[in-house]
Short mmCIF file of C-alpha atoms in Angstrom, two decimals:
data_model
loop_
_atom_site.label_atom_id
_atom_site.label_comp_id
_atom_site.label_asym_id
_atom_site.label_seq_id
_atom_site.Cartn_x
_atom_site.Cartn_y
_atom_site.Cartn_z
CA MET B 105 21.35 19.00 -5.71
CA SER B 106 24.98 17.63 -7.00
CA ARG B 107 27.64 15.87 -4.35
CA ALA B 108 29.46 19.18 -5.53
CA TRP B 109 27.24 21.37 -4.42
CA THR B 110 26.89 19.21 -1.69
CA GLY B 111 29.90 19.26 -0.88
CA CYS B 112 31.40 22.99 -2.16
CA TRP B 113 27.65 24.29 1.06
CA LEU B 114 28.30 22.13 3.92
CA GLY B 115 32.45 22.73 3.96
CA ALA B 116 32.33 26.09 3.06
CA THR B 117 29.12 27.58 4.74
CA SER B 118 31.08 25.87 8.06
CA THR B 119 34.49 26.92 7.28
CA ARG B 120 32.91 30.21 7.45
CA ALA B 121 30.94 30.04 10.33
CA THR B 122 34.37 28.67 12.02
CA ARG B 123 35.60 31.50 10.56
CA LYS B 124 33.78 34.32 11.73
CA ARG B 125 34.17 32.99 14.79
CA ARG B 126 37.57 32.94 15.07
CA ARG B 127 36.89 36.95 14.78
CA GLY B 128 35.12 38.00 17.49
CA ARG B 129 31.73 38.59 14.56
CA CYS B 130 29.51 35.45 15.58
CA ARG B 131 28.02 35.72 18.85
CA CYS B 132 25.07 33.20 19.29
CA GLY B 133 23.91 34.80 21.70
CA SER B 134 23.39 38.21 19.78
CA GLY B 135 22.43 35.93 17.47
CA GLY B 136 24.48 35.50 15.38
CA ASP B 137 25.19 31.85 12.77
CA ARG B 138 25.51 28.96 14.77
CA LEU B 139 25.98 25.82 13.91
CA ILE B 140 22.89 23.08 13.59
CA ARG B 141 21.77 19.85 13.40
CA LEU B 142 19.36 19.16 10.04
CA GLY B 143 19.47 15.63 9.09
CA GLY B 144 18.96 12.70 11.45
CA GLU B 145 22.15 11.96 14.61
CA GLY B 146 24.75 11.15 12.32
CA THR B 147 24.94 13.98 10.06
CA PRO B 148 26.83 16.76 10.80
CA ARG B 149 25.78 20.24 11.98
CA VAL B 150 25.64 23.62 9.12
CA ALA B 151 25.96 26.76 9.66
CA GLU B 152 21.94 28.04 10.42
CA LEU B 153 21.96 31.43 7.84
CA CYS B 154 23.53 29.94 5.28
CA PHE B 155 20.33 29.17 3.82
CA GLU B 156 18.71 32.06 3.02
CA GLU B 157 20.54 32.72 0.42
CA PHE B 158 20.81 29.13 -0.90
CA ALA B 159 16.71 29.61 -1.14
CA ILE B 160 16.99 33.04 -2.96
CA ALA B 161 19.91 31.29 -5.37
CA ALA B 162 16.80 28.47 -5.98
CA HIS B 163 13.85 30.66 -6.08
CA ALA B 164 12.53 28.36 -2.94
CA GLY B 165 11.58 29.18 0.16
CA VAL B 166 14.23 29.00 3.20
CA ILE B 167 12.00 26.36 4.94
CA ALA B 168 11.47 24.29 2.15
CA THR B 169 15.79 24.62 1.07
CA LYS B 170 16.32 23.33 4.85
CA ASN B 171 13.88 19.84 4.70
CA LYS B 172 16.13 19.14 1.37
CA ALA B 173 18.82 20.53 2.78
CA ALA B 174 17.90 17.64 5.75
CA ASP B 175 17.26 14.44 3.60
CA PHE B 176 21.01 15.35 1.25
CA LEU B 177 22.52 14.74 4.60
CA ASP B 178 20.93 11.96 5.99
CA LEU B 179 20.94 10.25 2.43
CA ARG B 180 25.29 11.03 2.26
CA HIS B 181 25.43 10.41 6.34
CA ARG B 182 23.01 7.16 6.80
CA LEU B 183 21.72 6.07 3.85
CA PRO B 184 24.90 5.42 2.02
CA ASN B 185 24.38 2.76 -0.22
CA VAL B 186 20.49 4.28 -1.11
CA TYR B 187 22.16 7.16 -2.31
CA ASP B 188 24.71 5.02 -4.64
CA ALA B 189 21.49 4.01 -5.76
CA VAL B 190 19.95 7.79 -6.50
CA LYS B 191 23.76 8.41 -8.59
CA GLY B 192 23.75 5.48 -9.72
CA LEU B 193 20.25 6.40 -11.46
CA ASP B 194 18.69 3.18 -10.26
CA LEU B 195 16.51 5.27 -7.98
CA GLU B 196 14.04 8.39 -8.20
CA LEU B 197 15.15 11.48 -5.72
CA TRP B 198 12.07 12.12 -4.35
CA VAL B 199 11.43 8.34 -3.91
CA ALA B 200 15.38 8.42 -1.68
CA ARG B 201 14.13 12.03 -0.01
CA LYS B 202 11.08 10.26 1.03
CA THR B 203 12.54 7.48 2.65
CA ALA B 204 15.00 9.59 3.83
CA ALA B 205 12.12 11.91 5.85
CA LEU B 206 11.00 8.91 6.85
CA ALA B 207 13.33 7.27 8.47
CA ARG B 208 15.55 10.54 10.30
CA ARG B 209 14.27 10.30 13.62
CA LEU B 210 16.21 6.06 13.27
CA THR B 211 19.07 5.81 14.99
CA PRO B 212 22.75 5.23 12.72
CA GLU B 213 22.34 1.70 13.36
CA GLN B 214 18.52 1.65 12.92
CA ALA B 215 18.73 3.55 9.58
CA GLN B 216 20.50 1.07 8.21
CA VAL B 217 17.94 -1.16 7.90
CA VAL B 218 15.80 0.70 5.88
CA ASP B 219 18.99 1.84 4.03
CA LEU B 220 19.65 -2.02 3.39
CA ALA B 221 15.96 -2.74 2.64
CA VAL B 222 15.57 0.64 -0.02
CA ALA B 223 18.36 -0.30 -1.79
CA ALA B 224 18.18 -3.56 -2.37
CA ALA B 225 14.98 -2.54 -3.73
CA ARG B 226 16.49 0.49 -6.67
CA HIS B 227 14.53 -1.47 -9.33
CA GLU B 228 11.08 -1.98 -7.77
CA SER B 229 8.10 1.05 -7.93
CA PRO B 230 8.05 4.00 -6.53
CA GLY B 231 5.17 2.66 -4.69
CA ARG B 232 6.11 -0.85 -3.83
CA VAL B 233 9.90 1.21 -2.47
CA LEU B 234 7.82 3.62 -0.44
CA VAL B 235 5.52 0.50 1.17
CA ILE B 236 8.79 -1.30 1.99
CA ALA B 237 10.27 2.33 3.30
CA GLU B 238 7.40 2.09 5.35
CA ALA B 239 7.43 -1.47 6.43
CA LYS B 240 11.58 -0.65 8.02
CA VAL B 241 10.74 2.02 9.63
CA ILE B 242 8.81 0.17 11.51
CA GLU B 243 10.12 -2.84 12.28
CA ALA B 244 13.61 -0.83 13.41
CA ASP B 245 11.76 0.46 16.09
CA PRO B 246 8.29 -0.09 17.10
CA ASP B 247 8.12 1.48 20.15
CA ALA B 248 8.31 4.75 18.38
CA HIS B 249 5.93 3.54 16.04
CA ARG B 250 3.71 2.56 18.86
CA ALA B 251 4.40 6.27 20.38
CA ARG B 252 2.59 7.33 16.94
CA ILE B 253 -0.49 6.10 17.16
CA ALA B 254 -0.86 7.08 20.73
CA ALA B 255 0.12 10.31 20.04
CA ASP B 256 -2.32 9.75 16.90
CA GLU B 257 -5.08 8.34 19.18
CA ALA B 258 -5.19 11.49 21.31
CA ARG B 259 -6.29 13.88 17.89
CA GLN B 260 -9.61 10.92 17.64
CA GLY B 261 -12.08 12.79 17.22
CA VAL B 262 -15.27 13.89 15.00
CA TRP B 263 -15.89 17.97 14.04
CA LEU B 264 -18.67 19.48 12.56
CA ARG B 265 -17.39 22.16 9.97
CA ARG B 266 -20.03 24.84 10.69
CA ARG B 267 -20.99 27.60 7.60
CA ARG B 268 -19.70 30.92 7.87
CA VAL B 269 -21.50 34.11 7.67
CA GLY B 270 -22.31 35.05 3.71
CA GLN B 271 -22.03 30.89 3.01
CA ALA B 272 -25.64 30.08 4.04
CA LEU B 273 -26.28 30.76 -0.58
CA GLY B 274 -22.69 29.02 -1.30
CA ALA B 275 -21.98 27.30 -4.17
CA VAL B 276 -22.37 23.70 -3.50
CA ASP B 277 -18.99 22.94 -5.31
CA GLY B 278 -17.24 20.28 -3.15
CA ALA B 279 -14.68 23.32 -1.64
CA THR B 280 -17.22 25.21 -0.04
CA LEU B 281 -20.41 24.22 2.17
CA GLY B 282 -24.12 25.16 0.54
CA ALA B 283 -27.38 25.70 1.49
CA ASP B 284 -27.29 22.96 2.55
CA VAL B 285 -24.29 21.19 3.10
CA GLN B 286 -22.44 20.99 6.57
CA GLY B 287 -18.65 19.43 6.31
CA VAL B 288 -18.66 16.82 9.46
CA GLY B 289 -14.44 15.82 9.75
CA MET B 290 -13.63 12.58 11.48
CA ARG B 291 -10.04 10.83 12.35
CA LEU B 292 -10.71 6.91 13.87
CA SER B 293 -8.21 4.69 14.66
CA THR B 294 -6.62 2.36 11.48
CA ALA B 295 -9.72 -0.47 12.76
CA ALA B 296 -12.68 1.80 13.18
CA SER B 297 -12.59 3.03 9.68
CA GLU B 298 -12.50 0.17 8.23
CA LEU B 299 -15.25 -0.66 10.57
CA PHE B 300 -17.22 2.99 10.13
CA HIS B 301 -16.70 1.89 5.67
CA GLU B 302 -18.23 -1.20 5.48
CA THR B 303 -21.07 -0.55 8.37
CA THR B 304 -21.85 2.63 5.99
CA THR B 305 -21.11 0.64 2.75
CA VAL B 306 -23.56 -2.56 3.91
CA ILE B 307 -27.05 -0.15 4.84
CA ALA B 308 -26.42 2.33 1.85
CA THR B 309 -26.82 -0.94 -0.63
CA ARG B 310 -29.58 -2.22 1.32
CA LEU B 311 -30.56 1.95 0.59
CA ALA B 312 -30.26 1.42 -2.88
CA GLU B 313 -31.31 -1.35 -3.32
CA ASP B 314 -35.09 -0.99 -1.34
CA HIS B 315 -35.70 2.69 -3.17
CA VAL B 316 -38.30 3.74 -5.38
CA PRO B 317 -37.51 6.35 -7.96
CA ALA B 318 -39.99 9.26 -8.61
CA HIS B 319 -39.04 10.53 -11.81
CA GLU B 320 -36.79 9.09 -14.24
CA ASP B 321 -34.02 11.88 -12.62
CA ASP B 322 -34.17 10.02 -9.34
CA VAL B 323 -30.65 8.44 -9.87
CA PRO B 324 -28.79 8.78 -7.10
CA THR B 325 -24.75 8.04 -6.15
CA MET B 326 -23.61 5.89 -3.96
CA ASP B 327 -21.88 8.05 -2.49
CA GLN B 328 -25.44 10.07 -1.76
CA PHE B 329 -26.44 6.76 -0.64
CA ARG B 330 -23.74 6.15 1.70
CA ALA B 331 -24.90 10.36 3.08
CA ARG B 332 -27.87 9.18 3.88
CA ALA B 333 -26.88 6.02 5.65
CA VAL B 334 -24.85 7.98 7.32
CA GLU B 335 -27.89 10.44 8.42
CA LEU B 336 -29.25 6.75 9.94
CA MET B 337 -26.96 5.40 12.05
CA ALA B 338 -27.28 9.56 13.79
CA ASP B 339 -30.35 7.64 14.92
CA PRO B 340 -28.89 4.20 16.44
CA HIS B 341 -32.67 2.99 17.70
CA ALA B 342 -33.86 3.67 13.71
CA ALA B 343 -29.81 2.20 12.17
CA ALA B 344 -31.09 -1.21 14.03
CA ARG B 345 -34.38 -1.33 13.31
CA PHE B 346 -33.48 -0.52 9.33
CA LEU B 347 -30.50 -3.43 10.09
CA ASP B 348 -32.66 -5.97 12.43
CA GLY B 349 -35.19 -5.96 10.06
CA PRO B 350 -36.71 -8.85 8.10
CA HIS B 351 -35.01 -8.74 4.10
CA PRO B 352 -38.18 -8.67 1.97
CA GLU B 353 -37.24 -12.63 0.63
CA THR B 354 -37.47 -13.84 3.97
CA GLU B 355 -41.29 -13.08 5.19
CA THR B 356 -44.10 -15.28 3.60
CA GLU B 357 -46.68 -14.17 1.28
CA THR B 358 -50.34 -16.61 2.76
CA ASP B 359 -53.65 -16.41 0.38
CA THR B 360 -56.30 -15.67 3.00
CA ASP B 361 -58.82 -16.14 -0.26
CA THR B 362 -57.19 -19.52 -1.99
CA GLN B 363 -56.57 -21.02 2.12
CA PRO B 364 -59.29 -20.48 3.93
CA ASP B 365 -58.30 -22.50 6.85
CA ALA B 366 -54.98 -22.00 6.90
CA GLN B 367 -53.89 -21.29 9.82
CA PRO B 368 -50.90 -17.72 9.98
CA ALA B 369 -47.22 -18.65 10.34
CA PRO B 370 -46.13 -18.18 12.73
CA GLU B 371 -44.19 -13.72 13.34
CA ALA B 372 -40.56 -15.39 12.83
CA SER B 373 -37.29 -12.99 15.02
CA PRO B 374 -36.59 -10.89 12.97
CA PRO B 375 -33.10 -11.96 11.08
CA LYS B 376 -29.95 -10.35 12.64
CA TRP B 377 -27.91 -8.24 10.69
CA ARG B 378 -24.80 -10.18 10.26
CA ARG B 379 -21.77 -7.99 8.94
CA LYS B 380 -20.50 -8.65 5.03
CA ARG B 381 -17.66 -11.27 5.26
CA ALA B 382 -14.15 -9.93 4.44
CA GLU B 383 -11.18 -12.28 3.94
CA ILE B 384 -8.43 -10.08 4.94
CA VAL B 385 -4.25 -11.55 3.95
CA VAL B 386 -1.85 -11.46 6.89
CA HIS B 387 1.71 -12.21 6.50
CA ILE B 388 3.28 -12.54 9.48
CA ALA B 389 6.71 -14.37 10.65
CA ALA B 390 5.71 -17.11 12.72
CA GLU B 391 8.69 -15.33 15.98
CA VAL B 392 5.69 -12.43 16.12
CA LEU B 393 3.34 -14.43 16.10
CA ALA B 394 4.70 -16.94 19.50
CA GLY B 395 5.61 -13.76 20.74
CA GLN B 396 9.42 -13.96 20.47
CA CYS B 397 9.97 -10.14 19.09
CA ASP B 398 7.91 -7.54 17.72
CA GLY B 399 6.95 -8.09 13.97
CA VAL B 400 5.44 -5.47 11.30
CA ALA B 401 2.24 -7.16 9.88
CA ARG B 402 1.44 -6.64 5.86
CA VAL B 403 -1.85 -6.61 5.76
CA GLU B 404 -3.29 -5.43 2.54
CA GLY B 405 -5.42 -3.38 1.59
CA ILE B 406 -4.06 -1.62 4.22
CA GLY B 407 -0.59 -1.45 4.69
CA PRO B 408 2.69 -2.28 7.23
CA LEU B 409 0.44 -2.78 10.45
CA LEU B 410 1.96 -4.11 14.42
CA LEU B 411 0.30 -6.93 15.43
CA GLU B 412 -1.35 -5.69 18.34
CA GLN B 413 -2.50 -3.24 15.68
CA VAL B 414 -4.41 -6.43 13.44
CA THR B 415 -5.88 -7.57 16.40
CA ASP B 416 -8.27 -4.19 16.29
CA LEU B 417 -8.33 -5.10 13.65
CA LEU B 418 -9.77 -8.65 13.60
CA ARG B 419 -12.09 -7.32 17.11
CA GLY B 420 -15.94 -8.23 17.09
CA ARG B 421 -15.70 -9.80 13.66
CA GLU B 422 -15.67 -13.96 12.34
CA VAL B 423 -12.64 -15.25 12.15
CA THR B 424 -11.87 -18.80 10.48
CA VAL B 425 -8.94 -20.53 10.77
CA GLN B 426 -7.72 -21.85 7.33
CA PRO B 427 -5.79 -25.09 7.25
CA VAL B 428 -2.00 -24.32 6.83
CA ILE B 429 -1.49 -24.03 2.92
CA ASP B 430 2.45 -25.64 2.33
CA LEU B 431 4.00 -23.56 -0.91
CA ASN B 432 6.56 -26.14 -1.30
CA VAL B 433 4.56 -28.42 -3.51
CA GLY B 434 2.36 -27.85 -5.46
CA ARG B 435 -1.23 -29.32 -7.95
CA ALA B 436 -1.58 -29.44 -11.58
CA VAL B 437 -4.84 -30.60 -13.64
CA ASN B 438 -5.82 -31.78 -17.47
CA GLY B 439 -8.23 -28.98 -17.41
CA TYR B 440 -7.75 -25.35 -19.05
CA GLU B 441 -9.55 -22.95 -16.57
CA HIS B 442 -6.85 -22.77 -13.13
CA PRO B 443 -9.26 -24.18 -9.83
CA THR B 444 -9.43 -21.92 -6.84
CA THR B 445 -7.26 -23.66 -4.97
CA VAL B 446 -4.71 -23.25 -7.27
CA LYS B 447 -4.66 -19.29 -7.91
CA LYS B 448 -4.93 -19.00 -4.09
CA ARG B 449 -1.47 -20.69 -3.80
CA THR B 450 -0.29 -18.89 -6.73
CA GLU B 451 -0.89 -15.72 -4.58
CA LEU B 452 0.04 -16.47 -1.96
CA ARG B 453 2.89 -17.40 -2.78
CA THR B 454 3.56 -14.14 -5.32
CA THR B 455 0.73 -11.26 -2.99
CA ARG B 456 0.35 -9.48 -6.24
CA ASP B 457 0.42 -9.31 -10.07
CA VAL B 458 3.52 -10.56 -11.53
CA PHE B 459 3.92 -8.80 -14.71
CA PRO B 460 7.19 -6.83 -13.77
CA HIS B 461 7.19 -3.42 -11.34
CA SER B 462 3.80 -3.91 -10.78
CA THR B 463 2.02 -3.25 -7.54
CA ARG B 464 -0.84 -4.78 -8.03
CA GLN B 465 -2.30 -7.13 -4.75
CA GLY B 466 -3.84 -10.17 -5.98
CA SER B 467 -6.07 -10.38 -4.04
CA LEU B 468 -7.75 -7.12 -3.57
CA SER B 469 -7.40 -7.08 -7.68
CA ARG B 470 -8.90 -9.15 -10.44
CA LEU B 471 -6.29 -10.35 -12.12
CA ASP B 472 -6.49 -12.97 -15.52
CA HIS B 473 -4.17 -16.74 -14.79
CA ASP B 474 -2.29 -16.90 -17.97
CA HIS B 475 -0.34 -19.49 -18.93
CA PRO B 476 3.47 -19.18 -19.48
CA VAL B 477 3.54 -22.62 -21.69
CA PRO B 478 0.92 -21.51 -24.07
CA TYR B 479 -2.06 -24.35 -23.01
CA VAL B 480 -2.35 -27.50 -25.89
CA PRO B 481 -6.53 -28.54 -26.20
CA PRO B 482 -5.54 -32.67 -25.36
CA ASP B 483 -7.82 -33.24 -28.54
CA ASP B 484 -3.78 -31.21 -30.51
CA GLY B 485 -1.75 -33.24 -28.69
CA GLY B 486 -1.49 -31.32 -25.21
CA PRO B 487 -0.60 -33.21 -22.59
CA PRO B 488 -1.61 -33.88 -19.28
CA GLY B 489 -1.60 -31.88 -16.12
CA GLN B 490 -0.93 -28.11 -17.98
CA THR B 491 -2.86 -26.35 -15.95
CA GLY B 492 -1.32 -25.84 -11.96
CA ASP B 493 1.29 -24.51 -9.93
CA HIS B 494 3.42 -25.04 -12.34
CA ASN B 495 2.21 -23.17 -14.83
CA ASP B 496 0.64 -19.68 -13.76
CA ALA B 497 0.84 -16.59 -13.46
CA PRO B 498 -1.93 -13.34 -12.63
CA VAL B 499 -0.93 -10.77 -14.34
CA THR B 500 -3.86 -7.79 -15.46
CA ARG B 501 -6.17 -8.09 -18.81
CA THR B 502 -4.00 -5.44 -20.30
CA ASP B 503 -0.42 -7.07 -19.54
CA HIS B 504 -2.52 -10.52 -20.74
CA ARG B 505 -3.03 -8.48 -23.91
CA ALA B 506 -0.41 -7.31 -24.13
CA LYS B 507 2.33 -10.28 -23.56
CA THR B 508 0.02 -12.28 -25.80
CA HIS B 509 -0.66 -9.70 -29.15
CA LEU B 510 3.45 -7.88 -28.16
CA GLY B 511 5.36 -10.56 -28.49
CA TYR B 512 6.62 -10.73 -24.18
CA GLN B 513 8.58 -14.07 -23.24
CA VAL B 514 7.45 -15.04 -19.90
CA LYS B 515 9.19 -18.69 -18.30
CA GLN B 516 7.88 -20.00 -14.45
CA LEU B 517 11.35 -20.48 -13.39
CA GLY B 518 9.92 -21.99 -10.14
CA LEU B 519 6.96 -21.79 -7.70
CA GLY B 520 5.63 -18.14 -7.63
CA ALA B 521 8.70 -17.51 -10.12
CA TYR B 522 9.16 -15.36 -13.36
CA ARG B 523 11.67 -14.15 -15.88
CA TRP B 524 9.93 -12.23 -18.15
CA GLU B 525 11.88 -10.71 -22.25
CA THR B 526 10.47 -7.91 -23.79
CA PRO B 527 9.79 -6.99 -26.87
CA HIS B 528 12.84 -4.63 -27.07
CA GLY B 529 15.02 -7.59 -24.85
CA LEU B 530 14.44 -5.60 -21.71
CA ALA B 531 14.63 -8.71 -18.78
CA ARG B 532 13.31 -9.07 -14.84
CA VAL B 533 13.16 -11.04 -12.82
CA VAL B 534 9.49 -11.73 -10.59
CA THR B 535 9.47 -12.81 -7.59
CA GLY B 536 7.21 -12.78 -4.24
CA HIS B 537 10.18 -11.13 -2.53
CA GLY B 538 9.67 -8.06 -6.16
CA THR B 539 11.74 -7.53 -9.42
CA ARG B 540 15.37 -7.78 -9.60
CA ARG B 541 16.74 -6.84 -12.92
CA ILE B 542 18.93 -9.58 -14.56
CA GLN B 543 20.94 -9.57 -18.06
CA LEU B 544 20.08 -12.51 -20.44
CA LEU B 545 22.55 -15.91 -20.96
CA LYS B 546 22.08 -16.17 -24.84
CA THR B 547 23.41 -19.00 -28.21
CA THR B 548 23.99 -17.79 -30.43
CA ASP B 549 20.78 -18.93 -33.05
CA GLY B 550 19.71 -16.12 -30.12
CA THR B 551 18.45 -19.31 -27.53
CA THR B 552 17.88 -17.74 -24.11
CA ILE B 553 19.43 -19.96 -21.50
CA GLY B 554 19.85 -18.82 -18.18
CA GLU B 555 20.38 -15.23 -17.21
CA LEU B 556 22.65 -13.17 -14.68
CA TYR B 557 21.89 -11.15 -12.31
CA ASP B 558 23.77 -7.77 -11.78
CA THR B 559 22.18 -6.66 -8.00
CA PRO B 560 24.80 -5.87 -5.15
CA TYR B 561 22.55 -6.63 -1.50
CA ASP B 562 21.24 -9.03 -0.07
CA LEU B 563 17.23 -8.80 -1.28
CA ARG B 564 16.15 -11.83 1.74
CA ILE B 565 17.60 -8.13 3.96
CA ALA B 566 15.04 -6.76 2.76
CA PHE B 567 12.25 -8.16 2.14
CA ASN B 568 12.14 -10.68 5.18
#
């Protein structure tokens, strides 16, 4: 929708409705046209019955047309910086509309928090922008998010989808139920969902390890093993015996023929099943932990959560408190491979793959830790301490190959900050806050000596 069309729409239709009221031809009590507010608080009211004709002109439904109008009203009147980013072709329109829909129930003051954050991240990938938008919506009104959580809890449950008449011989195509397949639907809390998935995967893995194929085509998939795991969990006593039973490697073998006088080993209590250990990386401000304010924790692999949701996520688990890592200092070694301590520090600073606009999270992805300054073996005159925080860029294997073979230039500007230059001259700076578009400063011979930042928004407002 262009700006001109928006102006004509909101102006002309409202004027027409007003003109009808003056003539006495529009009576709300008799079903006539009226002014309604489609967007969030602070947006102007528009004529309700004008959207039928707009929907016909756009070859769309009336509800879809009203939703589009609500998004544009919010962008124009509640999210002006995001609106400017769309007009400047710095942000995709569908991302801006999604942001407007997420922030619709916020007050104008609360929506301003989302507006500044999304506008500052306009050069990020769409997925990254939406993650920031979600977190800022929660941060702007945590009480409303708690109300949404309570409403979701009221809708939790487990349902069995019964086969209808005529489906007993239906084809198993993933959409319809087959002769011996029943569908089950579940709505669980985030913590319960993670626990259910973890437990199901552990049992399925054990079942796969114990599986003995009956014939050469008996090769079940992990989805089938998970289904068997759920069947086993339906009988809690059978599941407990399976999980608490002795492992094959713990069973004691006694050769009675060669050791006739040997005493039988005392029966050991069956080892209890321990939930698979998992590392949860939580990014949260110290003021939130101290209870001084509400805040949002970003849990990798799950998304933004309130502090009490993180508490539920950790309930029943063995929590290990690691020493605080000072990310303001670095560490270097003389070998080629980055040690685990260096990798961990870099991932905590960057939080993800440092290739421009990448959304891959560091702790959940297999990343190569590349040397921005190429490593030179000591036998070839390389200096000591080449490998460390100061020379570590985590990237995926494909991006690593592109950087090595296609002429990408990367310079580590500091701990967790990287300047990239593509083969065709595009330049970006990547930090733990995201990716920023820059202009390179070069000498007459083409040597890059610095960068010029053209982002007018304060990134600290967006990402802190």
